[in-house]
PDB file of C-alpha atoms in Angstrom:
ATOM      1  CA  MET K 240      11.765  -0.107   3.056  1.00  0.00           C
ATOM      2  CA  PRO K 241      14.841   2.009   3.705  1.00  0.00           C
ATOM      3  CA  LEU K 242      14.776   3.623   0.245  1.00  0.00           C
ATOM      4  CA  LEU K 243      11.223   4.848   0.814  1.00  0.00           C
ATOM      5  CA  GLU K 244      12.005   6.118   4.310  1.00  0.00           C
ATOM      6  CA  GLU K 245      15.047   7.975   2.966  1.00  0.00           C
ATOM      7  CA  ARG K 246      13.066   9.626   0.151  1.00  0.00           C
ATOM      8  CA  LEU K 247      10.232  10.664   2.486  1.00  0.00           C
ATOM      9  CA  ALA K 248      12.379  11.951   5.361  1.00  0.00           C
ATOM     10  CA  GLN K 249      11.915  15.554   4.185  1.00  0.00           C
ATOM     11  CA  TYR K 250       8.153  15.426   4.790  1.00  0.00           C
ATOM     12  CA  GLU K 251       7.484  16.004   8.478  1.00  0.00           C
ATOM     13  CA  ASP K 252       3.825  14.949   8.256  1.00  0.00           C
ATOM     14  CA  VAL K 253       4.575  11.653   6.479  1.00  0.00           C
ATOM     15  CA  GLU K 254       5.010   8.466   8.460  1.00  0.00           C
ATOM     16  CA  VAL K 255       6.223   5.159   7.019  1.00  0.00           C
ATOM     17  CA  VAL K 256       4.648   2.213   8.834  1.00  0.00           C
ATOM     18  CA  GLU K 257       5.602  -1.424   8.227  1.00  0.00           C
ATOM     19  CA  GLY K 258       2.371  -3.382   8.007  1.00  0.00           C
ATOM     20  CA  SER K 259       3.916  -6.835   7.828  1.00  0.00           C
ATOM     21  CA  THR K 260       1.221  -9.501   7.660  1.00  0.00           C
ATOM     22  CA  ASP K 261      -0.841  -8.295  10.646  1.00  0.00           C
ATOM     23  CA  GLY K 262      -3.133  -5.737   9.064  1.00  0.00           C
ATOM     24  CA  MET K 263      -5.404  -5.326  12.096  1.00  0.00           C
ATOM     25  CA  ARG K 264      -2.640  -3.667  14.107  1.00  0.00           C
ATOM     26  CA  LEU K 265      -2.788  -0.840  11.547  1.00  0.00           C
ATOM     27  CA  LEU K 266      -6.369   0.174  12.377  1.00  0.00           C
ATOM     28  CA  GLY K 267      -5.429   3.051  14.696  1.00  0.00           C
ATOM     29  CA  THR K 268      -2.860   4.401  12.249  1.00  0.00           C
ATOM     30  CA  ILE K 269      -5.290   4.231   9.334  1.00  0.00           C
ATOM     31  CA  GLU K 270      -8.089   5.866  11.318  1.00  0.00           C
ATOM     32  CA  GLU K 271      -5.815   8.790  12.220  1.00  0.00           C
ATOM     33  CA  THR K 272      -4.765   9.667   8.671  1.00  0.00           C
ATOM     34  CA  GLU K 273      -6.423  11.595   5.867  1.00  0.00           C
ATOM     35  CA  TYR K 274      -4.147  10.289   3.108  1.00  0.00           C
ATOM     36  CA  LEU K 275      -2.955   6.698   2.861  1.00  0.00           C
ATOM     37  CA  VAL K 276      -0.450   5.083   0.515  1.00  0.00           C
ATOM     38  CA  VAL K 277      -0.100   1.311   0.660  1.00  0.00           C
ATOM     39  CA  VAL K 278       2.750  -0.614  -0.976  1.00  0.00           C
ATOM     40  CA  ASP K 279       2.289  -4.368  -1.265  1.00  0.00           C
ATOM     41  CA  ALA K 280       2.542  -7.408  -3.477  1.00  0.00           C
ATOM     42  CA  VAL K 281      -0.624  -7.554  -5.570  1.00  0.00           C
ATOM     43  CA  ASN K 282      -1.790 -10.587  -7.510  1.00  0.00           C
ATOM     44  CA  ALA K 283      -3.584  -9.038 -10.464  1.00  0.00           C
ATOM     45  CA  GLY K 284      -2.780 -11.871 -12.861  1.00  0.00           C
ATOM     46  CA  LYS K 285      -0.235  -9.698 -14.685  1.00  0.00           C
ATOM     47  CA  GLU K 286       3.352 -10.372 -15.730  1.00  0.00           C
ATOM     48  CA  ALA K 287       5.733 -10.576 -12.757  1.00  0.00           C
ATOM     49  CA  GLY K 288       7.114  -7.146 -11.898  1.00  0.00           C
ATOM     50  CA  THR K 289       4.128  -5.215 -13.281  1.00  0.00           C
ATOM     51  CA  ILE K 290       3.310  -2.192 -11.126  1.00  0.00           C
ATOM     52  CA  ILE K 291      -0.385  -1.887 -10.308  1.00  0.00           C
ATOM     53  CA  THR K 292      -2.048   1.301  -9.047  1.00  0.00           C
ATOM     54  CA  LEU K 293      -5.414   1.222  -7.297  1.00  0.00           C
ATOM     55  CA  VAL K 294      -7.181   4.335  -6.015  1.00  0.00           C
ATOM     56  CA  ASP K 295      -9.813   4.748  -3.291  1.00  0.00           C
ATOM     57  CA  ASP K 296     -12.743   2.404  -4.005  1.00  0.00           C
ATOM     58  CA  GLU K 297     -10.637   0.381  -6.446  1.00  0.00           C
ATOM     59  CA  ILE K 298      -8.761  -0.911  -3.415  1.00  0.00           C
ATOM     60  CA  PRO K 299     -10.712  -4.041  -2.551  1.00  0.00           C
ATOM     61  CA  ALA K 300     -11.852  -3.293   0.989  1.00  0.00           C
ATOM     62  CA  TYR K 301     -14.218  -6.226   1.342  1.00  0.00           C
ATOM     63  CA  PHE K 302     -14.786  -8.298  -1.764  1.00  0.00           C
ATOM     64  CA  GLY K 303     -13.747 -11.820  -2.583  1.00  0.00           C
ATOM     65  CA  MET K 304     -10.912 -11.471  -5.111  1.00  0.00           C
ATOM     66  CA  LYS K 305      -7.624 -12.432  -3.445  1.00  0.00           C
ATOM     67  CA  MET K 306      -5.225  -9.668  -4.474  1.00  0.00           C
ATOM     68  CA  SER K 307      -2.484  -9.812  -1.843  1.00  0.00           C
ATOM     69  CA  ILE K 308      -0.991 -12.328   0.549  1.00  0.00           C
ATOM     70  CA  HIS K 309      -1.581  -9.695   3.239  1.00  0.00           C
ATOM     71  CA  GLN K 310      -5.094  -8.958   2.043  1.00  0.00           C
ATOM     72  CA  LEU K 311      -7.251 -10.571   4.714  1.00  0.00           C
ATOM     73  CA  GLY K 312      -6.037  -8.430   7.586  1.00  0.00           C
ATOM     74  CA  PHE K 313      -5.858  -5.294   5.477  1.00  0.00           C
ATOM     75  CA  GLN K 314      -9.343  -5.804   4.043  1.00  0.00           C
ATOM     76  CA  GLU K 315     -10.675  -6.173   7.573  1.00  0.00           C
ATOM     77  CA  VAL K 316      -8.914  -2.972   8.625  1.00  0.00           C
ATOM     78  CA  LEU K 317     -10.389  -0.989   5.730  1.00  0.00           C
ATOM     79  CA  LEU K 318     -13.840  -2.405   6.403  1.00  0.00           C
ATOM     80  CA  ALA K 319     -13.575  -1.579  10.116  1.00  0.00           C
ATOM     81  CA  ALA K 320     -12.448   1.980   9.328  1.00  0.00           C
ATOM     82  CA  LYS K 321     -15.260   2.377   6.799  1.00  0.00           C
ATOM     83  CA  LEU K 322     -17.878   1.098   9.256  1.00  0.00           C
ATOM     84  CA  ARG K 323     -16.557   3.487  11.908  1.00  0.00           C
ATOM     85  CA  GLN K 324     -16.526   6.325   9.335  1.00  0.00           C
ATOM     86  CA  THR K 325     -12.813   6.898   9.925  1.00  0.00           C
ATOM     87  CA  ILE K 326     -11.501   5.780   6.542  1.00  0.00           C
ATOM     88  CA  PRO K 327      -8.881   8.087   4.962  1.00  0.00           C
ATOM     89  CA  LYS K 328     -10.326  10.600   2.511  1.00  0.00           C
ATOM     90  CA  GLN K 329      -7.842   9.534  -0.182  1.00  0.00           C
ATOM     91  CA  MET K 330      -6.060   6.210  -0.602  1.00  0.00           C
ATOM     92  CA  VAL K 331      -3.666   4.831  -3.202  1.00  0.00           C
ATOM     93  CA  LEU K 332      -2.226   1.340  -3.367  1.00  0.00           C
ATOM     94  CA  PHE K 333       0.937   0.738  -5.379  1.00  0.00           C
ATOM     95  CA  GLY K 334       1.458  -2.967  -5.871  1.00  0.00           C
ATOM     96  CA  VAL K 335       3.899  -5.146  -7.727  1.00  0.00           C
ATOM     97  CA  GLN K 336       2.834  -8.411  -9.309  1.00  0.00           C
ATOM     98  CA  PRO K 337       4.932 -11.078  -7.578  1.00  0.00           C
ATOM     99  CA  ALA K 338       6.802 -13.760  -9.495  1.00  0.00           C
ATOM    100  CA  SER K 339       5.404 -16.343  -7.069  1.00  0.00           C
ATOM    101  CA  LEU K 340       2.566 -16.398  -4.567  1.00  0.00           C
ATOM    102  CA  VAL K 341       4.497 -18.686  -2.238  1.00  0.00           C
ATOM    103  CA  LEU K 342       4.856 -16.946   1.114  1.00  0.00           C
ATOM    104  CA  GLY K 343       8.449 -15.910   1.787  1.00  0.00           C
ATOM    105  CA  LEU K 344      10.510 -13.236   3.488  1.00  0.00           C
ATOM    106  CA  ASP K 345      12.637 -12.110   0.538  1.00  0.00           C
ATOM    107  CA  LEU K 346      11.546 -10.315  -2.603  1.00  0.00           C
ATOM    108  CA  SER K 347      12.202 -11.967  -5.937  1.00  0.00           C
ATOM    109  CA  PRO K 348      14.821 -10.204  -8.093  1.00  0.00           C
ATOM    110  CA  ILE K 349      12.151  -8.987 -10.538  1.00  0.00           C
ATOM    111  CA  VAL K 350      10.096  -7.406  -7.736  1.00  0.00           C
ATOM    112  CA  GLN K 351      13.225  -5.988  -6.086  1.00  0.00           C
ATOM    113  CA  ALA K 352      14.113  -4.313  -9.407  1.00  0.00           C
ATOM    114  CA  GLN K 353      10.758  -2.487  -9.404  1.00  0.00           C
ATOM    115  CA  LEU K 354      11.151  -0.929  -5.941  1.00  0.00           C
ATOM    116  CA  PRO K 355      12.861   2.296  -7.104  1.00  0.00           C
ATOM    117  CA  TYR K 356       9.974   2.866  -9.549  1.00  0.00           C
ATOM    118  CA  VAL K 357       7.381   2.212  -6.848  1.00  0.00           C
ATOM    119  CA  VAL K 358       9.187   4.623  -4.506  1.00  0.00           C
ATOM    120  CA  GLU K 359       9.113   7.306  -7.226  1.00  0.00           C
ATOM    121  CA  ARG K 360       5.360   6.820  -7.634  1.00  0.00           C
ATOM    122  CA  VAL K 361       4.855   7.115  -3.879  1.00  0.00           C
ATOM    123  CA  VAL K 362       6.898  10.331  -3.771  1.00  0.00           C
ATOM    124  CA  ARG K 363       4.966  11.798  -6.727  1.00  0.00           C
ATOM    125  CA  GLN K 364       1.656  10.924  -5.037  1.00  0.00           C
ATOM    126  CA  ILE K 365       2.695  12.602  -1.796  1.00  0.00           C
ATOM    127  CA  GLU K 366       3.926  15.652  -3.723  1.00  0.00           C
ATOM    128  CA  GLU K 367       0.540  15.849  -5.439  1.00  0.00           C
ATOM    129  CA  TRP K 368      -1.281  15.679  -2.111  1.00  0.00           C
ATOM    130  CA  CYS K 369       1.057  18.282  -0.575  1.00  0.00           C
ATOM    131  CA  HIS K 370       0.218  20.732  -3.352  1.00  0.00           C
ATOM    132  CA  THR K 371      -3.533  20.146  -3.290  1.00  0.00           C
ATOM    133  CA  PRO K 372      -5.433  22.826  -1.340  1.00  0.00           C
TER     134      PRO K 372
END
């Protein structure tokens, strides 16, 4: 997400990592961080384009509700980190309700239109964490 990378370039301790659909390759990255922000498509049964925010235990680490097309790998990663006691101390997921759950490479126009708002939420969250002692 170039817009996100551009907005976060000023923070030297912030790394943007593309998770793609292979969540398990993120285990090392997740285990090495204290603060984690995830941006993904989230099927919460809302109107397409709705931005959803989940915090810490609200992020479904290992229960049955299918919330994201990338969920299986990511759920396994969070569970593995939790079992190894290396889970980040604070996590936030910003998701956008997709227009369609059909797997594809491009974002729908309605989801694409929400990206600047999601990026602003990510930046505000990082600012909050940066100013928390």
